[in-house]
Amino acid sequence: MIERQKDSGVYVRMICFMGIMTALQFVTEYLLSFTIAEKYRISVTFLIRAITGYCIGWLGGVVSAITDVLGGFILYGGSMNPGITLTRFLQGITVGLILYRKHKTWRIVTASVIDNI
């Protein structure tokens, strides 16, 4: 019984962390980014995605997908593309699998290149 209480505290902390990272990704992706010539968007979302992937691994994909869905509902009135949501989910999973609990320079560069491709 004591172990379940300890495990539930870990889950609560993880869900809170995921909520904070979702909010940070939303802010950096939709509010603090700027667009050049209506075609290119420049933002620092990869940093938040990398921190999320480092801390919680493949669940960073869930955070990225939730961020995309929230952005579609809040900013665009519910219009969203499932293909883009799937792409964001796969970006988060890829970065999470590459960076989870490992902070080597080549891993960061690899995750950044794969995320941008």
Short mmCIF file of N, CA, C and O in Angstrom, two decimals:
data_model
loop_
_atom_site.label_atom_id
_atom_site.label_comp_id
_atom_site.label_asym_id
_atom_site.label_seq_id
_atom_site.Cartn_x
_atom_site.Cartn_y
_atom_site.Cartn_z
N MET A 1 0.82 -1.19 0.00
CA MET A 1 0.00 0.00 0.00
C MET A 1 0.86 1.26 0.00
O MET A 1 0.54 2.22 -0.65
N ILE A 2 1.97 1.23 0.71
CA ILE A 2 2.85 2.39 0.76
C ILE A 2 3.49 2.63 -0.60
O ILE A 2 3.65 3.76 -1.03
N GLU A 3 3.84 1.55 -1.30
CA GLU A 3 4.46 1.71 -2.61
C GLU A 3 3.51 2.36 -3.61
O GLU A 3 3.93 3.14 -4.43
N ARG A 4 2.24 2.06 -3.53
CA ARG A 4 1.29 2.69 -4.44
C ARG A 4 1.20 4.18 -4.18
O ARG A 4 1.07 4.96 -5.11
N GLN A 5 1.25 4.59 -2.93
CA GLN A 5 1.21 6.01 -2.63
C GLN A 5 2.45 6.70 -3.18
O GLN A 5 2.39 7.79 -3.72
N LYS A 6 3.60 6.05 -3.07
CA LYS A 6 4.83 6.62 -3.58
C LYS A 6 4.77 6.71 -5.10
O LYS A 6 5.16 7.71 -5.69
N ASP A 7 4.25 5.67 -5.76
CA ASP A 7 4.14 5.69 -7.22
C ASP A 7 3.15 6.75 -7.69
O ASP A 7 3.37 7.40 -8.71
N SER A 8 2.05 6.93 -6.97
CA SER A 8 1.08 7.93 -7.38
C SER A 8 1.67 9.33 -7.30
O SER A 8 1.34 10.19 -8.12
N GLY A 9 2.56 9.58 -6.35
CA GLY A 9 3.23 10.87 -6.28
C GLY A 9 4.12 11.11 -7.48
O GLY A 9 4.21 12.23 -7.99
N VAL A 10 4.76 10.05 -7.96
CA VAL A 10 5.59 10.17 -9.16
C VAL A 10 4.72 10.49 -10.37
O VAL A 10 5.08 11.34 -11.20
N TYR A 11 3.57 9.84 -10.48
CA TYR A 11 2.68 10.09 -11.61
C TYR A 11 2.13 11.52 -11.57
O TYR A 11 2.01 12.17 -12.60
N VAL A 12 1.80 11.99 -10.38
CA VAL A 12 1.28 13.35 -10.25
C VAL A 12 2.35 14.35 -10.66
O VAL A 12 2.07 15.30 -11.40
N ARG A 13 3.59 14.14 -10.23
CA ARG A 13 4.68 15.04 -10.63
C ARG A 13 4.91 15.00 -12.13
O ARG A 13 5.16 16.03 -12.76
N MET A 14 4.83 13.82 -12.73
CA MET A 14 5.04 13.70 -14.16
C MET A 14 3.93 14.40 -14.94
O MET A 14 4.20 15.11 -15.92
N ILE A 15 2.69 14.25 -14.51
CA ILE A 15 1.58 14.92 -15.18
C ILE A 15 1.68 16.44 -15.03
O ILE A 15 1.44 17.18 -15.99
N CYS A 16 2.09 16.90 -13.85
CA CYS A 16 2.29 18.34 -13.67
C CYS A 16 3.42 18.85 -14.57
O CYS A 16 3.30 19.92 -15.18
N PHE A 17 4.51 18.09 -14.66
CA PHE A 17 5.61 18.47 -15.52
C PHE A 17 5.16 18.51 -16.98
O PHE A 17 5.52 19.43 -17.72
N MET A 18 4.37 17.52 -17.39
CA MET A 18 3.87 17.49 -18.76
C MET A 18 2.97 18.71 -19.04
O MET A 18 3.03 19.29 -20.12
N GLY A 19 2.17 19.10 -18.06
CA GLY A 19 1.32 20.28 -18.23
C GLY A 19 2.13 21.56 -18.37
O GLY A 19 1.83 22.41 -19.21
N ILE A 20 3.18 21.68 -17.56
CA ILE A 20 4.04 22.87 -17.64
C ILE A 20 4.76 22.91 -18.99
O ILE A 20 4.85 23.96 -19.63
N MET A 21 5.27 21.76 -19.43
CA MET A 21 5.96 21.72 -20.72
C MET A 21 5.00 21.97 -21.88
O MET A 21 5.38 22.59 -22.88
N THR A 22 3.77 21.52 -21.76
CA THR A 22 2.77 21.80 -22.79
C THR A 22 2.53 23.31 -22.88
O THR A 22 2.48 23.87 -23.97
N ALA A 23 2.40 23.95 -21.73
CA ALA A 23 2.19 25.40 -21.72
C ALA A 23 3.40 26.13 -22.31
O ALA A 23 3.25 27.07 -23.10
N LEU A 24 4.61 25.70 -21.95
CA LEU A 24 5.81 26.34 -22.49
C LEU A 24 5.93 26.14 -24.00
O LEU A 24 6.31 27.05 -24.73
N GLN A 25 5.63 24.93 -24.47
CA GLN A 25 5.67 24.69 -25.91
C GLN A 25 4.64 25.53 -26.64
O GLN A 25 4.90 26.07 -27.71
N PHE A 26 3.46 25.66 -26.06
CA PHE A 26 2.41 26.47 -26.68
C PHE A 26 2.86 27.92 -26.79
O PHE A 26 2.72 28.55 -27.84
N VAL A 27 3.42 28.45 -25.71
CA VAL A 27 3.85 29.85 -25.70
C VAL A 27 4.98 30.08 -26.69
O VAL A 27 4.96 31.03 -27.47
N THR A 28 5.98 29.19 -26.71
CA THR A 28 7.11 29.40 -27.61
C THR A 28 6.75 29.15 -29.07
O THR A 28 7.29 29.79 -29.95
N GLU A 29 5.82 28.23 -29.32
CA GLU A 29 5.49 27.90 -30.70
C GLU A 29 4.50 28.87 -31.33
O GLU A 29 4.65 29.25 -32.49
N TYR A 30 3.51 29.29 -30.57
CA TYR A 30 2.45 30.09 -31.16
C TYR A 30 2.52 31.58 -30.80
O TYR A 30 2.02 32.41 -31.54
N LEU A 31 3.09 31.91 -29.66
CA LEU A 31 3.06 33.31 -29.23
C LEU A 31 4.42 34.01 -29.33
O LEU A 31 4.47 35.21 -29.56
N LEU A 32 5.52 33.29 -29.13
CA LEU A 32 6.84 33.92 -29.16
C LEU A 32 7.60 33.65 -30.46
O LEU A 32 8.78 33.96 -30.55
N SER A 33 6.96 33.05 -31.42
CA SER A 33 7.62 32.82 -32.70
C SER A 33 7.25 33.95 -33.67
O SER A 33 6.28 34.65 -33.47
N PHE A 34 8.06 34.10 -34.69
CA PHE A 34 7.71 35.08 -35.70
C PHE A 34 7.88 34.47 -37.08
O PHE A 34 8.67 33.57 -37.29
N THR A 35 7.09 34.98 -38.00
CA THR A 35 7.02 34.42 -39.34
C THR A 35 7.69 35.37 -40.33
O THR A 35 7.51 36.58 -40.26
N ILE A 36 8.44 34.77 -41.24
CA ILE A 36 9.10 35.54 -42.29
C ILE A 36 8.42 35.18 -43.62
O ILE A 36 8.37 34.02 -44.01
N ALA A 37 7.91 36.19 -44.29
CA ALA A 37 7.29 36.06 -45.61
C ALA A 37 6.16 35.03 -45.64
O ALA A 37 5.96 34.36 -46.64
N GLU A 38 5.45 34.90 -44.56
CA GLU A 38 4.30 33.99 -44.44
C GLU A 38 4.62 32.55 -44.79
O GLU A 38 3.73 31.75 -45.07
N LYS A 39 5.89 32.19 -44.79
CA LYS A 39 6.27 30.83 -45.15
C LYS A 39 7.15 30.17 -44.10
O LYS A 39 7.03 28.98 -43.84
N TYR A 40 8.03 30.92 -43.49
CA TYR A 40 8.99 30.37 -42.53
C TYR A 40 8.69 30.88 -41.13
O TYR A 40 8.54 32.08 -40.92
N ARG A 41 8.62 29.97 -40.18
CA ARG A 41 8.40 30.33 -38.79
C ARG A 41 9.67 30.06 -38.00
O ARG A 41 10.24 28.97 -38.07
N ILE A 42 10.08 31.03 -37.23
CA ILE A 42 11.27 30.89 -36.39
C ILE A 42 10.82 30.91 -34.94
O ILE A 42 10.14 31.84 -34.49
N SER A 43 11.19 29.84 -34.21
CA SER A 43 10.85 29.77 -32.79
C SER A 43 11.90 28.95 -32.06
O SER A 43 12.78 28.35 -32.67
N VAL A 44 11.79 28.92 -30.76
CA VAL A 44 12.73 28.16 -29.93
C VAL A 44 12.04 26.95 -29.30
O VAL A 44 12.42 26.49 -28.23
N THR A 45 11.05 26.44 -29.98
CA THR A 45 10.28 25.31 -29.46
C THR A 45 11.13 24.06 -29.28
O THR A 45 10.88 23.25 -28.40
N PHE A 46 12.17 23.90 -30.10
CA PHE A 46 13.01 22.72 -29.99
C PHE A 46 13.66 22.63 -28.60
O PHE A 46 13.82 21.53 -28.07
N LEU A 47 14.01 23.75 -28.02
CA LEU A 47 14.63 23.72 -26.68
C LEU A 47 13.67 23.11 -25.65
O LEU A 47 14.07 22.27 -24.84
N ILE A 48 12.42 23.52 -25.70
CA ILE A 48 11.43 22.97 -24.77
C ILE A 48 11.18 21.50 -25.08
O ILE A 48 11.08 20.66 -24.18
N ARG A 49 11.11 21.16 -26.37
CA ARG A 49 10.91 19.77 -26.76
C ARG A 49 12.10 18.91 -26.32
O ARG A 49 11.93 17.77 -25.89
N ALA A 50 13.31 19.44 -26.40
CA ALA A 50 14.50 18.70 -25.98
C ALA A 50 14.52 18.50 -24.46
O ALA A 50 14.86 17.42 -23.98
N ILE A 51 14.15 19.51 -23.72
CA ILE A 51 14.09 19.37 -22.26
C ILE A 51 13.05 18.34 -21.87
O ILE A 51 13.27 17.50 -20.99
N THR A 52 11.91 18.40 -22.53
CA THR A 52 10.84 17.43 -22.26
C THR A 52 11.30 16.01 -22.60
O THR A 52 11.09 15.08 -21.82
N GLY A 53 11.93 15.84 -23.74
CA GLY A 53 12.43 14.52 -24.14
C GLY A 53 13.50 14.01 -23.21
O GLY A 53 13.56 12.82 -22.90
N TYR A 54 14.36 14.90 -22.74
CA TYR A 54 15.41 14.50 -21.80
C TYR A 54 14.82 14.02 -20.48
O TYR A 54 15.28 13.04 -19.90
N CYS A 55 13.78 14.69 -20.02
CA CYS A 55 13.22 14.37 -18.70
C CYS A 55 12.24 13.20 -18.71
O CYS A 55 12.26 12.37 -17.79
N ILE A 56 11.36 13.12 -19.71
CA ILE A 56 10.33 12.08 -19.67
C ILE A 56 10.35 11.14 -20.87
O ILE A 56 9.48 10.28 -20.98
N GLY A 57 11.32 11.28 -21.75
CA GLY A 57 11.49 10.32 -22.84
C GLY A 57 10.42 10.43 -23.91
O GLY A 57 10.05 11.53 -24.33
N TRP A 58 9.91 9.28 -24.34
CA TRP A 58 8.97 9.24 -25.47
C TRP A 58 7.65 9.93 -25.16
O TRP A 58 6.90 10.27 -26.08
N LEU A 59 7.34 10.18 -23.90
CA LEU A 59 6.11 10.90 -23.58
C LEU A 59 6.15 12.34 -24.04
O LEU A 59 5.13 13.03 -24.05
N GLY A 60 7.33 12.80 -24.45
CA GLY A 60 7.43 14.12 -25.06
C GLY A 60 6.60 14.21 -26.32
O GLY A 60 6.15 15.29 -26.71
N GLY A 61 6.37 13.09 -26.98
CA GLY A 61 5.51 13.06 -28.15
C GLY A 61 4.06 13.38 -27.79
O GLY A 61 3.36 14.07 -28.54
N VAL A 62 3.64 12.90 -26.65
CA VAL A 62 2.28 13.21 -26.18
C VAL A 62 2.15 14.69 -25.89
O VAL A 62 1.16 15.34 -26.25
N VAL A 63 3.18 15.26 -25.26
CA VAL A 63 3.17 16.70 -24.96
C VAL A 63 3.11 17.51 -26.25
O VAL A 63 2.35 18.47 -26.35
N SER A 64 3.89 17.13 -27.25
CA SER A 64 3.88 17.86 -28.52
C SER A 64 2.53 17.74 -29.23
O SER A 64 2.04 18.72 -29.80
N ALA A 65 1.93 16.58 -29.18
CA ALA A 65 0.62 16.39 -29.82
C ALA A 65 -0.46 17.21 -29.10
O ALA A 65 -1.31 17.84 -29.75
N ILE A 66 -0.43 17.20 -27.77
CA ILE A 66 -1.40 17.99 -27.00
C ILE A 66 -1.23 19.48 -27.31
O ILE A 66 -2.21 20.21 -27.45
N THR A 67 0.02 19.92 -27.42
CA THR A 67 0.28 21.32 -27.75
C THR A 67 -0.31 21.67 -29.11
O THR A 67 -0.92 22.74 -29.26
N ASP A 68 -0.15 20.80 -30.09
CA ASP A 68 -0.69 21.07 -31.42
C ASP A 68 -2.22 21.11 -31.41
O ASP A 68 -2.82 21.98 -32.02
N VAL A 69 -2.83 20.19 -30.70
CA VAL A 69 -4.30 20.17 -30.61
C VAL A 69 -4.81 21.42 -29.91
O VAL A 69 -5.77 22.06 -30.36
N LEU A 70 -4.17 21.81 -28.80
CA LEU A 70 -4.58 23.02 -28.10
C LEU A 70 -4.41 24.26 -28.98
O LEU A 70 -5.27 25.14 -28.98
N GLY A 71 -3.31 24.32 -29.72
CA GLY A 71 -3.11 25.44 -30.62
C GLY A 71 -4.18 25.52 -31.69
O GLY A 71 -4.64 26.60 -32.05
N GLY A 72 -4.58 24.36 -32.20
CA GLY A 72 -5.65 24.35 -33.20
C GLY A 72 -6.97 24.82 -32.65
O GLY A 72 -7.70 25.57 -33.31
N PHE A 73 -7.29 24.42 -31.43
CA PHE A 73 -8.57 24.81 -30.85
C PHE A 73 -8.57 26.25 -30.36
O PHE A 73 -9.55 26.97 -30.54
N ILE A 74 -7.49 26.67 -29.73
CA ILE A 74 -7.47 28.01 -29.15
C ILE A 74 -7.28 29.09 -30.21
O ILE A 74 -7.98 30.10 -30.22
N LEU A 75 -6.33 28.89 -31.10
CA LEU A 75 -5.99 29.95 -32.05
C LEU A 75 -6.76 29.89 -33.36
O LEU A 75 -7.01 30.92 -33.98
N TYR A 76 -7.11 28.69 -33.80
CA TYR A 76 -7.72 28.56 -35.12
C TYR A 76 -9.17 28.08 -35.08
O TYR A 76 -9.69 27.62 -36.09
N GLY A 77 -9.79 28.12 -33.94
CA GLY A 77 -11.20 27.79 -33.83
C GLY A 77 -11.54 26.33 -34.09
O GLY A 77 -12.61 26.01 -34.56
N GLY A 78 -10.63 25.43 -33.80
CA GLY A 78 -10.90 24.01 -33.94
C GLY A 78 -10.46 23.39 -35.24
O GLY A 78 -10.59 22.19 -35.43
N SER A 79 -9.96 24.20 -36.14
CA SER A 79 -9.49 23.62 -37.40
C SER A 79 -8.05 23.17 -37.24
O SER A 79 -7.18 23.96 -36.87
N MET A 80 -7.83 21.90 -37.44
CA MET A 80 -6.48 21.35 -37.30
C MET A 80 -6.31 20.24 -38.31
O MET A 80 -7.27 19.66 -38.80
N ASN A 81 -5.06 19.95 -38.60
CA ASN A 81 -4.71 18.92 -39.56
C ASN A 81 -4.15 17.71 -38.81
O ASN A 81 -3.12 17.84 -38.13
N PRO A 82 -4.77 16.54 -38.87
CA PRO A 82 -4.26 15.38 -38.15
C PRO A 82 -2.87 14.97 -38.60
O PRO A 82 -2.10 14.42 -37.82
N GLY A 83 -2.52 15.25 -39.84
CA GLY A 83 -1.18 14.92 -40.32
C GLY A 83 -0.11 15.74 -39.61
O GLY A 83 0.96 15.22 -39.27
N ILE A 84 -0.39 17.01 -39.38
CA ILE A 84 0.56 17.85 -38.65
C ILE A 84 0.65 17.42 -37.20
O ILE A 84 1.73 17.39 -36.60
N THR A 85 -0.49 17.05 -36.61
CA THR A 85 -0.48 16.56 -35.23
C THR A 85 0.34 15.28 -35.12
O THR A 85 1.13 15.11 -34.18
N LEU A 86 0.20 14.38 -36.08
CA LEU A 86 1.00 13.15 -36.09
C LEU A 86 2.48 13.47 -36.25
O LEU A 86 3.33 12.85 -35.59
N THR A 87 2.80 14.44 -37.09
CA THR A 87 4.20 14.84 -37.26
C THR A 87 4.78 15.39 -35.97
O THR A 87 5.90 15.04 -35.59
N ARG A 88 4.03 16.23 -35.27
CA ARG A 88 4.51 16.77 -33.99
C ARG A 88 4.69 15.65 -32.97
O ARG A 88 5.63 15.64 -32.19
N PHE A 89 3.76 14.70 -32.96
CA PHE A 89 3.86 13.55 -32.06
C PHE A 89 5.14 12.76 -32.35
O PHE A 89 5.89 12.41 -31.44
N LEU A 90 5.41 12.50 -33.62
CA LEU A 90 6.61 11.75 -33.99
C LEU A 90 7.89 12.54 -33.70
O LEU A 90 8.91 11.95 -33.32
N GLN A 91 7.84 13.87 -33.86
CA GLN A 91 8.99 14.68 -33.49
C GLN A 91 9.29 14.55 -32.01
O GLN A 91 10.45 14.38 -31.61
N GLY A 92 8.27 14.63 -31.18
CA GLY A 92 8.46 14.51 -29.74
C GLY A 92 8.97 13.14 -29.34
O GLY A 92 9.85 13.02 -28.47
N ILE A 93 8.44 12.10 -29.96
CA ILE A 93 8.91 10.74 -29.66
C ILE A 93 10.37 10.58 -30.07
O ILE A 93 11.19 10.03 -29.32
N THR A 94 10.73 11.06 -31.26
CA THR A 94 12.10 10.92 -31.75
C THR A 94 13.08 11.64 -30.84
O THR A 94 14.12 11.07 -30.45
N VAL A 95 12.77 12.87 -30.50
CA VAL A 95 13.66 13.63 -29.61
C VAL A 95 13.73 12.96 -28.24
O VAL A 95 14.81 12.87 -27.65
N GLY A 96 12.61 12.46 -27.75
CA GLY A 96 12.60 11.79 -26.45
C GLY A 96 13.43 10.52 -26.45
O GLY A 96 14.16 10.24 -25.49
N LEU A 97 13.33 9.73 -27.53
CA LEU A 97 14.11 8.49 -27.58
C LEU A 97 15.60 8.76 -27.71
O LEU A 97 16.43 8.01 -27.19
N ILE A 98 15.97 9.82 -28.41
CA ILE A 98 17.38 10.13 -28.60
C ILE A 98 17.99 10.75 -27.34
O ILE A 98 19.12 10.42 -26.95
N LEU A 99 17.25 11.62 -26.66
CA LEU A 99 17.83 12.40 -25.56
C LEU A 99 17.51 11.90 -24.17
O LEU A 99 18.01 12.48 -23.21
N TYR A 100 16.68 10.89 -24.01
CA TYR A 100 16.23 10.49 -22.67
C TYR A 100 17.41 10.14 -21.77
O TYR A 100 18.12 9.17 -21.99
N ARG A 101 17.61 10.97 -20.76
CA ARG A 101 18.65 10.81 -19.73
C ARG A 101 20.07 10.78 -20.28
O ARG A 101 20.98 10.29 -19.64
N LYS A 102 20.27 11.28 -21.47
CA LYS A 102 21.60 11.33 -22.07
C LYS A 102 21.82 12.72 -22.63
O LYS A 102 20.99 13.24 -23.35
N HIS A 103 22.94 13.33 -22.32
CA HIS A 103 23.18 14.68 -22.79
C HIS A 103 24.54 14.82 -23.48
O HIS A 103 25.33 15.69 -23.20
N LYS A 104 24.80 13.94 -24.40
CA LYS A 104 26.00 14.04 -25.22
C LYS A 104 25.74 15.05 -26.35
O LYS A 104 24.62 15.19 -26.83
N THR A 105 26.80 15.71 -26.78
CA THR A 105 26.67 16.73 -27.82
C THR A 105 26.17 16.14 -29.13
O THR A 105 25.29 16.72 -29.79
N TRP A 106 26.68 14.99 -29.52
CA TRP A 106 26.27 14.41 -30.79
C TRP A 106 24.80 14.00 -30.76
O TRP A 106 24.11 14.04 -31.77
N ARG A 107 24.29 13.62 -29.58
CA ARG A 107 22.86 13.28 -29.48
C ARG A 107 21.99 14.52 -29.66
O ARG A 107 20.95 14.47 -30.30
N ILE A 108 22.43 15.63 -29.09
CA ILE A 108 21.67 16.87 -29.22
C ILE A 108 21.65 17.34 -30.68
O ILE A 108 20.61 17.74 -31.20
N VAL A 109 22.80 17.27 -31.33
CA VAL A 109 22.87 17.67 -32.74
C VAL A 109 22.01 16.75 -33.60
O VAL A 109 21.27 17.20 -34.48
N THR A 110 22.08 15.44 -33.36
CA THR A 110 21.28 14.48 -34.11
C THR A 110 19.79 14.73 -33.92
O THR A 110 19.02 14.74 -34.88
N ALA A 111 19.37 14.96 -32.67
CA ALA A 111 17.96 15.23 -32.40
C ALA A 111 17.50 16.51 -33.07
O ALA A 111 16.40 16.58 -33.62
N SER A 112 18.35 17.53 -33.07
CA SER A 112 18.01 18.80 -33.71
C SER A 112 17.88 18.64 -35.22
O SER A 112 16.94 19.17 -35.83
N VAL A 113 18.79 17.92 -35.84
CA VAL A 113 18.72 17.72 -37.28
C VAL A 113 17.48 16.92 -37.66
O VAL A 113 16.75 17.28 -38.59
N ILE A 114 17.20 15.85 -36.94
CA ILE A 114 16.02 15.03 -37.24
C ILE A 114 14.74 15.84 -37.01
O ILE A 114 13.79 15.75 -37.79
N ASP A 115 14.71 16.65 -35.96
CA ASP A 115 13.54 17.46 -35.67
C ASP A 115 13.29 18.49 -36.78
O ASP A 115 12.15 18.75 -37.14
N ASN A 116 14.33 19.06 -37.32
CA ASN A 116 14.16 20.07 -38.35
C ASN A 116 13.87 19.50 -39.73
O ASN A 116 13.32 20.19 -40.58
N ILE A 117 14.24 18.26 -39.96
CA ILE A 117 13.96 17.63 -41.25
C ILE A 117 12.49 17.24 -41.28
O ILE A 117 11.77 17.43 -42.17
#
